[in-house]
Short mmCIF file of C-alpha atoms in Angstrom, two decimals:
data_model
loop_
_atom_site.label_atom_id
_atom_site.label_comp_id
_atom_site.label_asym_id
_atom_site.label_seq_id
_atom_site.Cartn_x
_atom_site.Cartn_y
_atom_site.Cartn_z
CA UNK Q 1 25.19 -37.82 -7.28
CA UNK Q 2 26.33 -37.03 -3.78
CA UNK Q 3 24.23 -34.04 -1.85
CA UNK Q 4 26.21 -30.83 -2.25
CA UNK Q 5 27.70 -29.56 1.01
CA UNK Q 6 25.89 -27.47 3.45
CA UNK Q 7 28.37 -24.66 3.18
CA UNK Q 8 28.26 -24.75 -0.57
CA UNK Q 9 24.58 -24.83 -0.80
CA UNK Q 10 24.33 -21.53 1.84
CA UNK Q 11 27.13 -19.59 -0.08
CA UNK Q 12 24.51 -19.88 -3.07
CA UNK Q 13 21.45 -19.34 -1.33
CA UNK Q 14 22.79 -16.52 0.16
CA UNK Q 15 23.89 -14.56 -2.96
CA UNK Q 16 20.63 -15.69 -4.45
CA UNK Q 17 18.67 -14.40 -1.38
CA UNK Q 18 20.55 -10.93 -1.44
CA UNK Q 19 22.03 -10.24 -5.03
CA UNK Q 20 21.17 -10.62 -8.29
CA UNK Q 21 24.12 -11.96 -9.07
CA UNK Q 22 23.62 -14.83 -11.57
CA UNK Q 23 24.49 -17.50 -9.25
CA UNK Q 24 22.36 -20.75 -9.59
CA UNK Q 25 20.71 -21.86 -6.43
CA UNK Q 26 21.43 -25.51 -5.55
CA UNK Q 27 20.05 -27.42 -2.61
CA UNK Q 28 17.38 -25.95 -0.32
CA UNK Q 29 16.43 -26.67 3.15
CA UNK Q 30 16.25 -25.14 6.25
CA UNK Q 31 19.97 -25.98 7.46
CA UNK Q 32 21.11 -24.95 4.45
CA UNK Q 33 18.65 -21.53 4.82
CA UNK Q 34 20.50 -21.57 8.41
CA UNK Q 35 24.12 -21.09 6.91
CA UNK Q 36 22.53 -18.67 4.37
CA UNK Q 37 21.77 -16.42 6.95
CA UNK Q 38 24.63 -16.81 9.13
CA UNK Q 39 26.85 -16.05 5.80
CA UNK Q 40 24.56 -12.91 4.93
CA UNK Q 41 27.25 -10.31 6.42
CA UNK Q 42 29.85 -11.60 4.32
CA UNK Q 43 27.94 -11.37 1.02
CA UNK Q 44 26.73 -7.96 2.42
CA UNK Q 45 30.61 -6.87 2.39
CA UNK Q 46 31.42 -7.82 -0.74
CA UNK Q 47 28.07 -5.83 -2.01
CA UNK Q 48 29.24 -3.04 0.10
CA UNK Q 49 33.26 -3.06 -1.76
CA UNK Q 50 31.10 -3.21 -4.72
CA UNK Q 51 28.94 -0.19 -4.11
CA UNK Q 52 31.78 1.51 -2.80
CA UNK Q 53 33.69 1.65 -6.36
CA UNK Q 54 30.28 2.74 -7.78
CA UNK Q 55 30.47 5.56 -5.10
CA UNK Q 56 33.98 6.38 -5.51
CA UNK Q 57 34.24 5.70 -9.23
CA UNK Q 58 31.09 8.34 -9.81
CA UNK Q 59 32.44 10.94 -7.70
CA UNK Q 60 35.36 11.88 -10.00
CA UNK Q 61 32.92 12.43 -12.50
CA UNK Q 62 30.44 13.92 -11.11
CA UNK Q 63 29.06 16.50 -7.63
CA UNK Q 64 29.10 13.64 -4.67
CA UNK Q 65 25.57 14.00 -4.31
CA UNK Q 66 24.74 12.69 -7.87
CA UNK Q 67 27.31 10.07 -7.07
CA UNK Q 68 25.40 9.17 -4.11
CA UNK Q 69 22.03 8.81 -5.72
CA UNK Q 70 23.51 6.82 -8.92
CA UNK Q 71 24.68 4.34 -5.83
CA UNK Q 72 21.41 4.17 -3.94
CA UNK Q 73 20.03 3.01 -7.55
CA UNK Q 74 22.88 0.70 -8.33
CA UNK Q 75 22.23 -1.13 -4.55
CA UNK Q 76 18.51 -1.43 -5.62
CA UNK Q 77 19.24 -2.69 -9.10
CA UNK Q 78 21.68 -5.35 -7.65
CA UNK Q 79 18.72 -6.09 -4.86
CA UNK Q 80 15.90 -6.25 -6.95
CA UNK Q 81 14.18 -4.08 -5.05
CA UNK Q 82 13.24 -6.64 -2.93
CA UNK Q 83 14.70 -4.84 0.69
CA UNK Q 84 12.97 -1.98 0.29
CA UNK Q 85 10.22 -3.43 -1.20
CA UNK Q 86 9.60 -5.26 1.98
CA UNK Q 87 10.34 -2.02 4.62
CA UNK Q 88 6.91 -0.42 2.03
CA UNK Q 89 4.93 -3.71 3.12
CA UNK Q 90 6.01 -3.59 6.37
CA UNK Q 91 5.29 -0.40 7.64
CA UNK Q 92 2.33 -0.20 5.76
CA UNK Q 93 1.39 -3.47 8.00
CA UNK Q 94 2.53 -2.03 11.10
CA UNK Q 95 0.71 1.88 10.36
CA UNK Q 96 -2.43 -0.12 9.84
CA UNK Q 97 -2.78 -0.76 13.51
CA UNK Q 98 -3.85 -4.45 12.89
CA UNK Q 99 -2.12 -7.39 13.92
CA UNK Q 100 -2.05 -11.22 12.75
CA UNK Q 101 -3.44 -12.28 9.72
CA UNK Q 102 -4.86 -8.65 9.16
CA UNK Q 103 -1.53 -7.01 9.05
CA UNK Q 104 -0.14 -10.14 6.91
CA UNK Q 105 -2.82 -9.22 4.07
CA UNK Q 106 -1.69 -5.98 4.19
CA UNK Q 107 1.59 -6.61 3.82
CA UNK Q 108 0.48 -8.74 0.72
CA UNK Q 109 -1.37 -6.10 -1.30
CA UNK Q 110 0.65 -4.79 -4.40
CA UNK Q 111 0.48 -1.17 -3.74
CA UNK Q 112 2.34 0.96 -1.39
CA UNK Q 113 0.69 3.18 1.03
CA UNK Q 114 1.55 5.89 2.43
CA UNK Q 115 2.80 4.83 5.57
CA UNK Q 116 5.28 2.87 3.22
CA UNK Q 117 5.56 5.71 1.00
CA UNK Q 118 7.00 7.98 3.62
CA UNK Q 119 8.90 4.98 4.94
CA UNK Q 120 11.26 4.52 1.46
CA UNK Q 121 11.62 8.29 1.11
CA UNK Q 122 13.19 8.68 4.29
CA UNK Q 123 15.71 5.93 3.91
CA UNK Q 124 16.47 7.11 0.55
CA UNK Q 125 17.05 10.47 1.36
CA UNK Q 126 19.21 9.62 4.33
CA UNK Q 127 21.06 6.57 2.71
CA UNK Q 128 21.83 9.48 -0.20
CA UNK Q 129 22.61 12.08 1.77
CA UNK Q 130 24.90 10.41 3.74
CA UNK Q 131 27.04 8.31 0.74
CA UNK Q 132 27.26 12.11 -0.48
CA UNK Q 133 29.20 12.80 2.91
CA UNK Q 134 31.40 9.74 2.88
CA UNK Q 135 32.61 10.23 -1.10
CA UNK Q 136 34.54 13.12 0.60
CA UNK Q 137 36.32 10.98 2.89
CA UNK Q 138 39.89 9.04 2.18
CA UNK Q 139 38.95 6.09 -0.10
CA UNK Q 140 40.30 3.57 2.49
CA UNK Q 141 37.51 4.93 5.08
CA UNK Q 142 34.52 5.42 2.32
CA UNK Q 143 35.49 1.48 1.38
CA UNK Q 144 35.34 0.80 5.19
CA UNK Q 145 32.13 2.77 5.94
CA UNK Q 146 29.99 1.60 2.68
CA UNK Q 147 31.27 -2.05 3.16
CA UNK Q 148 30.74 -1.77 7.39
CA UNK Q 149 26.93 -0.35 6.67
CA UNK Q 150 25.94 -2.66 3.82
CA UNK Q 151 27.41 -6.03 5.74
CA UNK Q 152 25.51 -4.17 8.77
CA UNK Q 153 22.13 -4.41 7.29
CA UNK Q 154 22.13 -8.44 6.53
CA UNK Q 155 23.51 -8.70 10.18
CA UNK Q 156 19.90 -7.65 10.87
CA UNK Q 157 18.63 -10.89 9.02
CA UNK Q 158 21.17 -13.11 10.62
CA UNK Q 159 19.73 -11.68 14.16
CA UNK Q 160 16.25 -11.72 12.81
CA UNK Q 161 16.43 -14.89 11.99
CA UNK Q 162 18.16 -16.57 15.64
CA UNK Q 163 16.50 -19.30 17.44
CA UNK Q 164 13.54 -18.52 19.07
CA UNK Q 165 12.09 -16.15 16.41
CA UNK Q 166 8.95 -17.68 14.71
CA UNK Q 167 7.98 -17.26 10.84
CA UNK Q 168 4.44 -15.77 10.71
CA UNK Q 169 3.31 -17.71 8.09
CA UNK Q 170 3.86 -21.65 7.32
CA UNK Q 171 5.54 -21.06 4.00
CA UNK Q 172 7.61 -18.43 2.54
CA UNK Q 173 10.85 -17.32 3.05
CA UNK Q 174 10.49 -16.59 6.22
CA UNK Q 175 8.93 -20.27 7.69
CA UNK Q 176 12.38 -21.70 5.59
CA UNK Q 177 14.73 -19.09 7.74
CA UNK Q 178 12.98 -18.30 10.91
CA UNK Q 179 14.66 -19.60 14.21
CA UNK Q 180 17.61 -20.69 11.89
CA UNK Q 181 20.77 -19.09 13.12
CA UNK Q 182 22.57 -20.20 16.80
CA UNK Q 183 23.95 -17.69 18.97
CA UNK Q 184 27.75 -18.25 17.80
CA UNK Q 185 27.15 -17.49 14.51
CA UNK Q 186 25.55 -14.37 15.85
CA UNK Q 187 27.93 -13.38 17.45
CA UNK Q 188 30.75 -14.14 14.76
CA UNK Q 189 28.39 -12.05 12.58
CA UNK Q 190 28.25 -9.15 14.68
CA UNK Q 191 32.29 -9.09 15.68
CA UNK Q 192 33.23 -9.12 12.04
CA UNK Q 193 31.29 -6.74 11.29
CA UNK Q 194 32.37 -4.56 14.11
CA UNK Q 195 36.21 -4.88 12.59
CA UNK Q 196 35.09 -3.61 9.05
CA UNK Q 197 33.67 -0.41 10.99
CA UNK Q 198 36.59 0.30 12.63
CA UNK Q 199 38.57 2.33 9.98
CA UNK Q 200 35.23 3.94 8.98
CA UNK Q 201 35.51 7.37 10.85
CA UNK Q 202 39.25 8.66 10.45
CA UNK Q 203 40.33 9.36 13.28
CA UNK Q 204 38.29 7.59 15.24
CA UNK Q 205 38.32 3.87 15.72
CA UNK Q 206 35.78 3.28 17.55
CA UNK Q 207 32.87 4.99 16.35
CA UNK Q 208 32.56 2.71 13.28
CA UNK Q 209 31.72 -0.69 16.10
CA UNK Q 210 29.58 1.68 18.27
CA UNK Q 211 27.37 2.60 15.77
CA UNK Q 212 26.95 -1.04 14.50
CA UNK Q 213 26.50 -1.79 17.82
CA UNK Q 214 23.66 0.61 18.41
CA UNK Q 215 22.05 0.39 15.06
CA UNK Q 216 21.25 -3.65 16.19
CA UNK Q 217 20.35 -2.32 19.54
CA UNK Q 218 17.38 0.03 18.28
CA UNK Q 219 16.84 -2.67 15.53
CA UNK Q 220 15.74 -5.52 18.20
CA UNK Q 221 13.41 -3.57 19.96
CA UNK Q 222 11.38 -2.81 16.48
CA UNK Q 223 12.04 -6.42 15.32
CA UNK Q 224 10.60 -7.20 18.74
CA UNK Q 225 7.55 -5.60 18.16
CA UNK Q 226 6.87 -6.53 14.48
CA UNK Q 227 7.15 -10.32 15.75
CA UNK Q 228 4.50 -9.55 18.26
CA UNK Q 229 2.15 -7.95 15.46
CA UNK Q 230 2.47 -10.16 13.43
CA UNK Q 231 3.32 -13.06 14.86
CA UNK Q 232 6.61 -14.06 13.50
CA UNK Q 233 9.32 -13.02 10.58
CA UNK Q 234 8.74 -12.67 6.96
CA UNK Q 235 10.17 -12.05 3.97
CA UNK Q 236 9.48 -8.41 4.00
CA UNK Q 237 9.97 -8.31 7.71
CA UNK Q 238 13.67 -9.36 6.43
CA UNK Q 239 13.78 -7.01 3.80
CA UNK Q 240 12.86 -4.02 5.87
CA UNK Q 241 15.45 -4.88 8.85
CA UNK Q 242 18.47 -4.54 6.18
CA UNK Q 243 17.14 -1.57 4.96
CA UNK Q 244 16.55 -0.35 8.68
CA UNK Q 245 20.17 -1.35 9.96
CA UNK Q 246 22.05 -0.07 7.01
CA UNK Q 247 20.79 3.23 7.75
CA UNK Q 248 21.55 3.69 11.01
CA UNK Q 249 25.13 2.53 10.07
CA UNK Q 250 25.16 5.30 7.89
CA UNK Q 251 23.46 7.69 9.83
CA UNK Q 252 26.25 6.87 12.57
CA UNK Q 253 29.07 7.19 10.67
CA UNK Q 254 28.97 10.35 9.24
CA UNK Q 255 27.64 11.71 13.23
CA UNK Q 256 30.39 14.60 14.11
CA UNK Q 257 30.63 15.85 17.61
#
């Protein structure tokens, strides 16, 4: 039976990876994991139309705030969990002020504390407040905004995971994606992105691709620093960019001034 192709096999990893959509994985390797995470901003997008009808559907039944938190739940549900799962791990790791191996068995412990605690809370509460802001908006630009944010965050991974960034562990998810993704896919990522932001803000164009712009910006500097903690990318490390990145998309889009 011929090997299935490497575009194929990264479509399915990727919705694996990021949805729970019940897609069955196929083959597994780390070109394959490469074109995974170079194709994570377009499953992002189509998570983000998806959320968006939640968002939109809910708010003609219901105050947009309540619409807002029933699609903060529906994003974890079709997640697992897992993103914000890892941002708990993560900053617990990083508020313990240890590094290397230390921080890593931190991040492996099945509680949350409360470093991580106030971590999820924050992103929640933003994340919420501002879907609640963008219900009110046309539906064209709350489509554009919700799918611009959520394709946003799993740009993070695809820049987390660019050549030259190590894994800090030798197995796990990320020692299969780490150092994966070349700088043209990158950059495809990031421009495509960029164009789904643009009819975000009515009225003005360009505030949807500066805020994805500056929401990577801040991101590299953190993902910077977790590397050097820790000594590389995980799993969680993944997990806590999207959720990092996808707020400061929303945070920037619903910015007035």
């Amino acid at each position: 039976m011929p090997a299935e192709p490497r575009l194929l096999a990264g479509a399915r990893l990727a919705v694996t990876t990021f949805t729970t959509l019940p897609v069955r994985a196929g083959r597994i390797d780390r070109p394959v994991a490469g074109t995974a995470m170079a194709l994570a901003p377009v499953v992002g997008a189509l998570l983000g139309a998806l959320l968006a009808g939640v968002l939109l559907l809910t708010g003609t039944l219901a105050p947009p705030l309540v619409a807002a938190g029933v699609t903060v739940g529906v994003a974890a549900l079709l997640t697992r969990g897992l993103h914000l799962d890892g941002l708990a791990d993560t900053v617990d790791a990083l508020g313990s002020y240890r590094r290397g191996a230390a921080a890593l068995e931190i991040m492996k412990k099945p509680d949350v504390g409360p470093f991580g605690v106030v971590a999820l809370v924050v992103v929640l509460l933003v994340q919420a407040a501002a879907l609640a802001d963008l219900a009110g908006r046309s539906w064209p630009a709350c489509l554009a905004a919700v799918v611009a944010a959520t394709a946003a965050g799993r740009l993070g991974v695809t820049v987390a995971c660019r050549r030259g960034v190590p894994a800090a562990r030798p197995d796990g998810l990320g020692a299969l994606v780490a150092g994966t993704v070349g700088p043209v896919a990158v950059a495809a990522g990031a421009v495509a992105v960029m164009l789904l932001a643009v009819p975000a803000v009515p009225g003005r164009p360009w505030q949807g691709p500066l805020t994805v712009v500056a929401a990577i910006a801040v991101a590299l500097p953190l993902l910077n620093h977790v590397v050097r903690r820790l000594g590389g990318i995980t799993g969680d490390v993944l997990g806590a960019t999207v959720e990092v990145v996808t707020t400061l998309v929303y945070l920037g889009l619903v910015l007035s001034g």
